[in-house]
GROMACS .gro file of C-alpha atoms in nm:
model
  286
    1MET     CA    1  -2.373   5.267   1.039
    2PHE     CA    2  -2.133   5.506   0.869
    3HIS     CA    3  -2.053   5.362   0.525
    4ILE     CA    4  -1.758   5.528   0.347
    5ALA     CA    5  -1.736   5.483  -0.030
    6LYS     CA    6  -1.393   5.369  -0.145
    7THR     CA    7  -1.353   5.667  -0.380
    8ALA     CA    8  -1.426   5.906  -0.094
    9ILE     CA    9  -1.176   5.754   0.148
   10LYS     CA   10  -0.871   5.913  -0.013
   11ASN     CA   11  -1.023   6.261   0.002
   12ARG     CA   12  -1.147   6.199   0.353
   13ILE     CA   13  -0.800   6.087   0.464
   14LYS     CA   14  -0.651   6.411   0.329
   15LEU     CA   15  -0.910   6.617   0.515
   16LEU     CA   16  -0.875   6.423   0.837
   17SER     CA   17  -0.498   6.447   0.820
   18ILE     CA   18  -0.534   6.822   0.811
   19LEU     CA   19  -0.776   6.810   1.104
   20ALA     CA   20  -0.543   6.581   1.298
   21PHE     CA   21  -0.253   6.815   1.234
   22GLY     CA   22  -0.479   7.094   1.357
   23LEU     CA   23  -0.484   6.914   1.691
   24VAL     CA   24  -0.117   7.000   1.728
   25LEU     CA   25  -0.185   7.364   1.648
   26THR     CA   26  -0.484   7.375   1.880
   27VAL     CA   27  -0.320   7.218   2.183
   28TYR     CA   28   0.029   7.364   2.156
   29SER     CA   29   0.153   7.689   2.004
   30GLN     CA   30   0.524   7.610   2.034
   31GLU     CA   31   0.727   7.362   1.832
   32ILE     CA   32   0.695   7.018   1.987
   33GLN     CA   33   0.983   6.788   2.065
   34TYR     CA   34   0.908   6.417   2.116
   35GLU     CA   35   1.077   6.158   2.333
   36THR     CA   36   1.046   5.779   2.345
   37LYS     CA   37   1.089   5.560   2.652
   38GLN     CA   38   1.104   5.185   2.589
   39ASN     CA   39   1.036   4.858   2.769
   40ILE     CA   40   0.882   5.001   3.084
   41PRO     CA   41   0.732   4.726   3.307
   42TYR     CA   42   0.370   4.790   3.395
   43TYR     CA   43   0.353   4.532   3.674
   44ASN     CA   44   0.554   4.595   3.988
   45THR     CA   45   0.895   4.435   4.036
   46ALA     CA   46   0.777   4.171   4.284
   47ILE     CA   47   0.508   4.044   4.046
   48ASN     CA   48   0.747   4.034   3.751
   49ARG     CA   49   1.015   3.845   3.942
   50ALA     CA   50   0.767   3.567   4.009
   51ASP     CA   51   0.710   3.499   3.637
   52GLU     CA   52   0.988   3.511   3.376
   53TYR     CA   53   0.747   3.526   3.081
   54ARG     CA   54   0.545   3.810   3.235
   55ASN     CA   55   0.870   3.994   3.307
   56GLU     CA   56   0.964   3.957   2.939
   57ARG     CA   57   0.631   4.044   2.779
   58CYS     CA   58   0.456   4.289   3.012
   59VAL     CA   59   0.630   4.607   2.906
   60LEU     CA   60   0.528   4.918   2.717
   61ASP     CA   61   0.682   5.197   2.511
   62ILE     CA   62   0.586   5.562   2.547
   63TYR     CA   63   0.617   5.825   2.274
   64TYR     CA   64   0.520   6.164   2.409
   65PRO     CA   65   0.551   6.540   2.349
   66LYS     CA   66   0.839   6.642   2.572
   67ASP     CA   67   0.796   6.946   2.799
   68ALA     CA   68   0.429   6.977   2.696
   69LYS     CA   69   0.139   6.986   2.939
   70ASP     CA   70  -0.204   6.823   2.946
   71PHE     CA   71  -0.157   6.628   2.623
   72PRO     CA   72  -0.396   6.343   2.529
   73THR     CA   73  -0.273   5.984   2.534
   74ILE     CA   74  -0.364   5.692   2.306
   75VAL     CA   75  -0.298   5.345   2.448
   76TRP     CA   76  -0.238   5.115   2.151
   77PHE     CA   77  -0.268   4.734   2.166
   78HIS     CA   78  -0.114   4.539   1.879
   79GLY     CA   79  -0.297   4.268   1.687
   80GLY     CA   80  -0.197   3.910   1.620
   81GLY     CA   81  -0.487   3.691   1.725
   82LEU     CA   82  -0.371   3.682   2.091
   83THR     CA   83  -0.103   3.440   1.968
   84GLY     CA   84   0.157   3.675   1.817
   85GLY     CA   85   0.260   4.033   1.750
   86ASN     CA   86   0.465   4.294   1.930
   87LYS     CA   87   0.422   4.649   2.053
   88ASP     CA   88   0.467   4.913   1.790
   89ILE     CA   89   0.415   5.290   1.787
   90PRO     CA   90   0.215   5.358   1.467
   91GLY     CA   91   0.395   5.610   1.249
   92GLN     CA   92   0.062   5.760   1.143
   93LEU     CA   93   0.003   5.877   1.501
   94MET     CA   94   0.346   6.032   1.553
   95GLU     CA   95   0.405   6.408   1.562
   96LYS     CA   96   0.033   6.475   1.605
   97GLY     CA   97   0.047   6.634   1.951
   98VAL     CA   98  -0.056   6.313   2.125
   99CYS     CA   99   0.124   6.061   2.342
  100ILE     CA  100   0.117   5.700   2.222
  101VAL     CA  101   0.163   5.409   2.461
  102ALA     CA  102   0.235   5.083   2.279
  103VAL     CA  103   0.175   4.772   2.490
  104ASN     CA  104   0.302   4.414   2.485
  105TYR     CA  105   0.094   4.148   2.659
  106ARG     CA  106   0.126   3.775   2.717
  107LEU     CA  107   0.016   3.541   2.440
  108TYR     CA  108  -0.148   3.203   2.387
  109PRO     CA  109  -0.039   2.922   2.415
  110LYS     CA  110   0.203   3.029   2.689
  111VAL     CA  111  -0.095   3.171   2.876
  112LYS     CA  112  -0.470   3.129   2.838
  113ALA     CA  113  -0.770   3.354   2.889
  114PRO     CA  114  -0.812   3.578   3.072
  115LEU     CA  115  -0.447   3.656   3.147
  116TYR     CA  116  -0.393   3.870   2.837
  117ILE     CA  117  -0.701   4.074   2.936
  118ASP     CA  118  -0.550   4.112   3.284
  119ASP     CA  119  -0.235   4.244   3.117
  120ALA     CA  120  -0.428   4.497   2.910
  121ALA     CA  121  -0.602   4.630   3.221
  122ALA     CA  122  -0.273   4.647   3.413
  123ALA     CA  123  -0.112   4.846   3.131
  124VAL     CA  124  -0.399   5.095   3.111
  125SER     CA  125  -0.401   5.138   3.488
  126TRP     CA  126  -0.026   5.209   3.472
  127VAL     CA  127  -0.098   5.487   3.224
  128PHE     CA  128  -0.366   5.636   3.449
  129ASN     CA  129  -0.127   5.633   3.742
  130ASN     CA  130   0.181   5.765   3.561
  131ILE     CA  131   0.090   5.982   3.263
  132ASN     CA  132   0.055   6.295   3.473
  133GLY     CA  133   0.423   6.266   3.563
  134LEU     CA  134   0.513   6.304   3.195
  135GLY     CA  135   0.278   6.599   3.149
  136GLY     CA  136  -0.028   6.415   3.018
  137ASP     CA  137  -0.389   6.475   3.116
  138PRO     CA  138  -0.530   6.163   3.293
  139SER     CA  139  -0.879   6.264   3.182
  140LEU     CA  140  -0.772   6.233   2.817
  141ILE     CA  141  -0.664   5.869   2.798
  142PHE     CA  142  -0.799   5.690   2.490
  143VAL     CA  143  -0.777   5.313   2.438
  144SER     CA  144  -0.741   5.162   2.093
  145GLY     CA  145  -0.586   4.873   1.905
  146HIS     CA  146  -0.620   4.658   1.597
  147SER     CA  147  -0.782   4.313   1.574
  148ALA     CA  148  -0.688   4.128   1.897
  149GLY     CA  149  -0.580   4.468   2.029
  150GLY     CA  150  -0.922   4.609   1.946
  151TYR     CA  151  -1.080   4.318   2.133
  152LEU     CA  152  -0.868   4.394   2.441
  153ALA     CA  153  -0.957   4.763   2.422
  154SER     CA  154  -1.329   4.682   2.411
  155MET     CA  155  -1.311   4.423   2.688
  156ILE     CA  156  -1.143   4.643   2.947
  157GLY     CA  157  -1.351   4.945   2.849
  158LEU     CA  158  -1.692   4.776   2.857
  159ASP     CA  159  -1.640   4.522   3.138
  160LYS     CA  160  -1.554   4.744   3.434
  161SER     CA  161  -1.427   4.455   3.647
  162TRP     CA  162  -1.084   4.443   3.479
  163LEU     CA  163  -0.983   4.798   3.567
  164ASN     CA  164  -1.166   4.785   3.900
  165LYS     CA  165  -0.899   4.537   4.014
  166HIS     CA  166  -0.651   4.824   3.987
  167GLY     CA  167  -0.872   5.090   4.143
  168ILE     CA  168  -0.954   5.251   3.807
  169ASP     CA  169  -1.307   5.327   3.687
  170ALA     CA  170  -1.335   5.226   3.321
  171ASN     CA  171  -1.565   5.523   3.271
  172SER     CA  172  -1.257   5.742   3.322
  173ILE     CA  173  -1.140   5.634   2.975
  174ALA     CA  174  -1.196   5.930   2.743
  175GLY     CA  175  -1.282   5.712   2.443
  176LEU     CA  176  -1.269   5.356   2.309
  177ILE     CA  177  -1.168   5.317   1.944
  178PRO     CA  178  -1.120   4.948   1.851
  179PHE     CA  179  -1.009   4.869   1.496
  180SER     CA  180  -1.168   4.551   1.360
  181GLY     CA  181  -1.193   4.393   1.704
  182HIS     CA  182  -1.406   4.095   1.799
  183ALA     CA  183  -1.735   4.186   1.962
  184ILE     CA  184  -1.811   3.820   2.036
  185THR     CA  185  -1.580   3.593   2.236
  186HIS     CA  186  -1.240   3.593   2.067
  187PHE     CA  187  -1.168   3.299   1.834
  188THR     CA  188  -0.847   3.214   2.023
  189ILE     CA  189  -1.044   3.182   2.346
  190ARG     CA  190  -1.287   2.956   2.161
  191GLU     CA  191  -0.992   2.755   2.031
  192GLU     CA  192  -0.868   2.713   2.388
  193ARG     CA  193  -1.205   2.553   2.465
  194GLY     CA  194  -1.212   2.335   2.154
  195ILE     CA  195  -1.481   2.546   1.983
  196PRO     CA  196  -1.444   2.602   1.604
  197GLY     CA  197  -1.369   2.955   1.488
  198PHE     CA  198  -1.688   2.972   1.281
  199GLN     CA  199  -1.907   2.891   1.585
  200PRO     CA  200  -1.996   3.221   1.755
  201VAL     CA  201  -2.003   3.250   2.133
  202VAL     CA  202  -2.115   3.543   2.345
  203ASP     CA  203  -2.024   3.502   2.709
  204SER     CA  204  -1.851   3.704   2.981
  205LEU     CA  205  -1.535   3.725   2.765
  206ALA     CA  206  -1.725   3.896   2.481
  207PRO     CA  207  -1.752   4.276   2.464
  208LEU     CA  208  -2.115   4.225   2.354
  209TYR     CA  209  -2.191   4.068   2.692
  210HIS     CA  210  -2.107   4.398   2.865
  211VAL     CA  211  -2.329   4.641   2.674
  212ARG     CA  212  -2.415   4.933   2.903
  213PRO     CA  213  -2.544   5.288   2.864
  214ASP     CA  214  -2.276   5.459   3.075
  215ALA     CA  215  -1.967   5.336   2.890
  216PRO     CA  216  -1.707   5.576   2.747
  217PRO     CA  217  -1.765   5.704   2.391
  218LEU     CA  218  -1.726   5.409   2.154
  219LEU     CA  219  -1.608   5.440   1.794
  220LEU     CA  220  -1.607   5.105   1.612
  221ILE     CA  221  -1.409   5.084   1.286
  222THR     CA  222  -1.398   4.781   1.055
  223GLY     CA  223  -1.297   4.698   0.702
  224ASP     CA  224  -1.540   4.619   0.423
  225ARG     CA  225  -1.792   4.356   0.534
  226ASP     CA  226  -1.719   4.150   0.221
  227LEU     CA  227  -1.342   4.163   0.274
  228GLU     CA  228  -1.316   4.137   0.653
  229LEU     CA  229  -1.254   3.824   0.859
  230LEU     CA  230  -1.564   3.613   0.910
  231GLY     CA  231  -1.843   3.825   1.053
  232ARG     CA  232  -1.619   4.099   1.191
  233TYR     CA  233  -1.825   4.385   1.051
  234GLU     CA  234  -2.153   4.219   1.151
  235GLU     CA  235  -2.030   4.163   1.509
  236ASN     CA  236  -1.949   4.530   1.541
  237ALA     CA  237  -2.278   4.633   1.382
  238TYR     CA  238  -2.464   4.425   1.640
  239LEU     CA  239  -2.257   4.576   1.921
  240MET     CA  240  -2.340   4.923   1.793
  241ARG     CA  241  -2.712   4.841   1.777
  242MET     CA  242  -2.721   4.690   2.126
  243MET     CA  243  -2.531   4.986   2.274
  244LYS     CA  244  -2.782   5.224   2.121
  245ILE     CA  245  -3.077   5.016   2.243
  246ALA     CA  246  -2.923   5.011   2.591
  247GLY     CA  247  -2.920   5.390   2.584
  248HIS     CA  248  -2.556   5.464   2.507
  249LYS     CA  249  -2.547   5.804   2.334
  250GLU     CA  250  -2.201   5.796   2.176
  251THR     CA  251  -2.157   5.474   1.978
  252LYS     CA  252  -2.064   5.499   1.610
  253LEU     CA  253  -1.957   5.245   1.349
  254TYR     CA  254  -1.742   5.318   1.044
  255GLU     CA  255  -1.709   5.059   0.767
  256LEU     CA  256  -1.420   5.125   0.528
  257ASP     CA  257  -1.517   5.012   0.178
  258GLY     CA  258  -1.244   4.842  -0.021
  259TYR     CA  259  -1.032   4.758   0.284
  260GLY     CA  260  -1.000   4.415   0.442
  261HIS     CA  261  -0.893   4.324   0.791
  262GLY     CA  262  -0.570   4.523   0.761
  263MET     CA  263  -0.766   4.848   0.751
  264THR     CA  264  -0.547   5.060   0.980
  265GLU     CA  265  -0.420   5.311   0.721
  266PRO     CA  266  -0.754   5.490   0.666
  267ALA     CA  267  -0.859   5.429   1.026
  268PHE     CA  268  -0.579   5.623   1.197
  269PRO     CA  269  -0.707   5.963   1.079
  270LEU     CA  270  -1.053   5.867   1.209
  271LEU     CA  271  -0.898   5.784   1.545
  272LEU     CA  272  -0.727   6.123   1.561
  273LYS     CA  273  -1.047   6.298   1.459
  274GLU     CA  274  -1.232   6.123   1.742
  275VAL     CA  275  -0.966   6.235   1.990
  276GLN     CA  276  -1.008   6.591   1.864
  277ARG     CA  277  -1.387   6.569   1.887
  278ILE     CA  278  -1.383   6.449   2.246
  279ILE     CA  279  -1.128   6.714   2.350
  280GLU     CA  280  -1.345   6.985   2.195
  281LYS     CA  281  -1.658   6.845   2.363
  282LYS     CA  282  -1.478   6.837   2.699
  283ASN     CA  283  -1.370   7.199   2.658
  284THR     CA  284  -1.723   7.301   2.554
  285ASP     CA  285  -1.877   7.126   2.856
  286LYS     CA  286  -1.650   7.302   3.108
   0.00000   0.00000   0.00000
């Protein structure tokens, strides 16, 4: 566990912001111009025409460094308990030399599990198949998100079956960085089954069920255990421990003291630092 004292977070954010900005200087020497493309369908036209709600919801936005080459990409899934929320490009990740792909997915009660997980996998596969055309490096695709979005990131990264449907190996993901995501079966999925939110379940729709030693690097970030949603820190701590016991070499957990479930502000610099770390490791290993 990596336990950050509240008083140290502000200084750490300043330092990490500098490091994140250094990513821009490291990857590109010229001034970067950014472009945004909105509401791009990630299912094909025939599939979308068959379902009006899917056609409406299953779109993504792309914010990317225009005319740059081999940039890293962060796929970002919004939170909202799998029942609400909309795609949003986090301002804290903008102008940092990275591409951000913000994804909408279908929501309960209009759909039930596992359709929103299907959507998450379809969106990530779209990025793998298309990012090169915008100048991005397909070997530097990172998957992240907050709360329900963190759950989706963990599910499609740890359970290889979701991306396998699209011909993508989940191990091709450069890094998984869920923010305060469920490690057990999501409470909305339990609600769909009539199970109370305080009754934990670990089954095939839980990231914990898919612990494996060969998964992509995994950085787990939560708020303060005493301020988080019920058990959210403890779930992630157990996932970290089981990944390590399984033999996974790159699982870390950061707990942000003084922050509750809405802990994204101090977590974004940690996300960017992890992207930088993995890029540097890749370059060192060449």
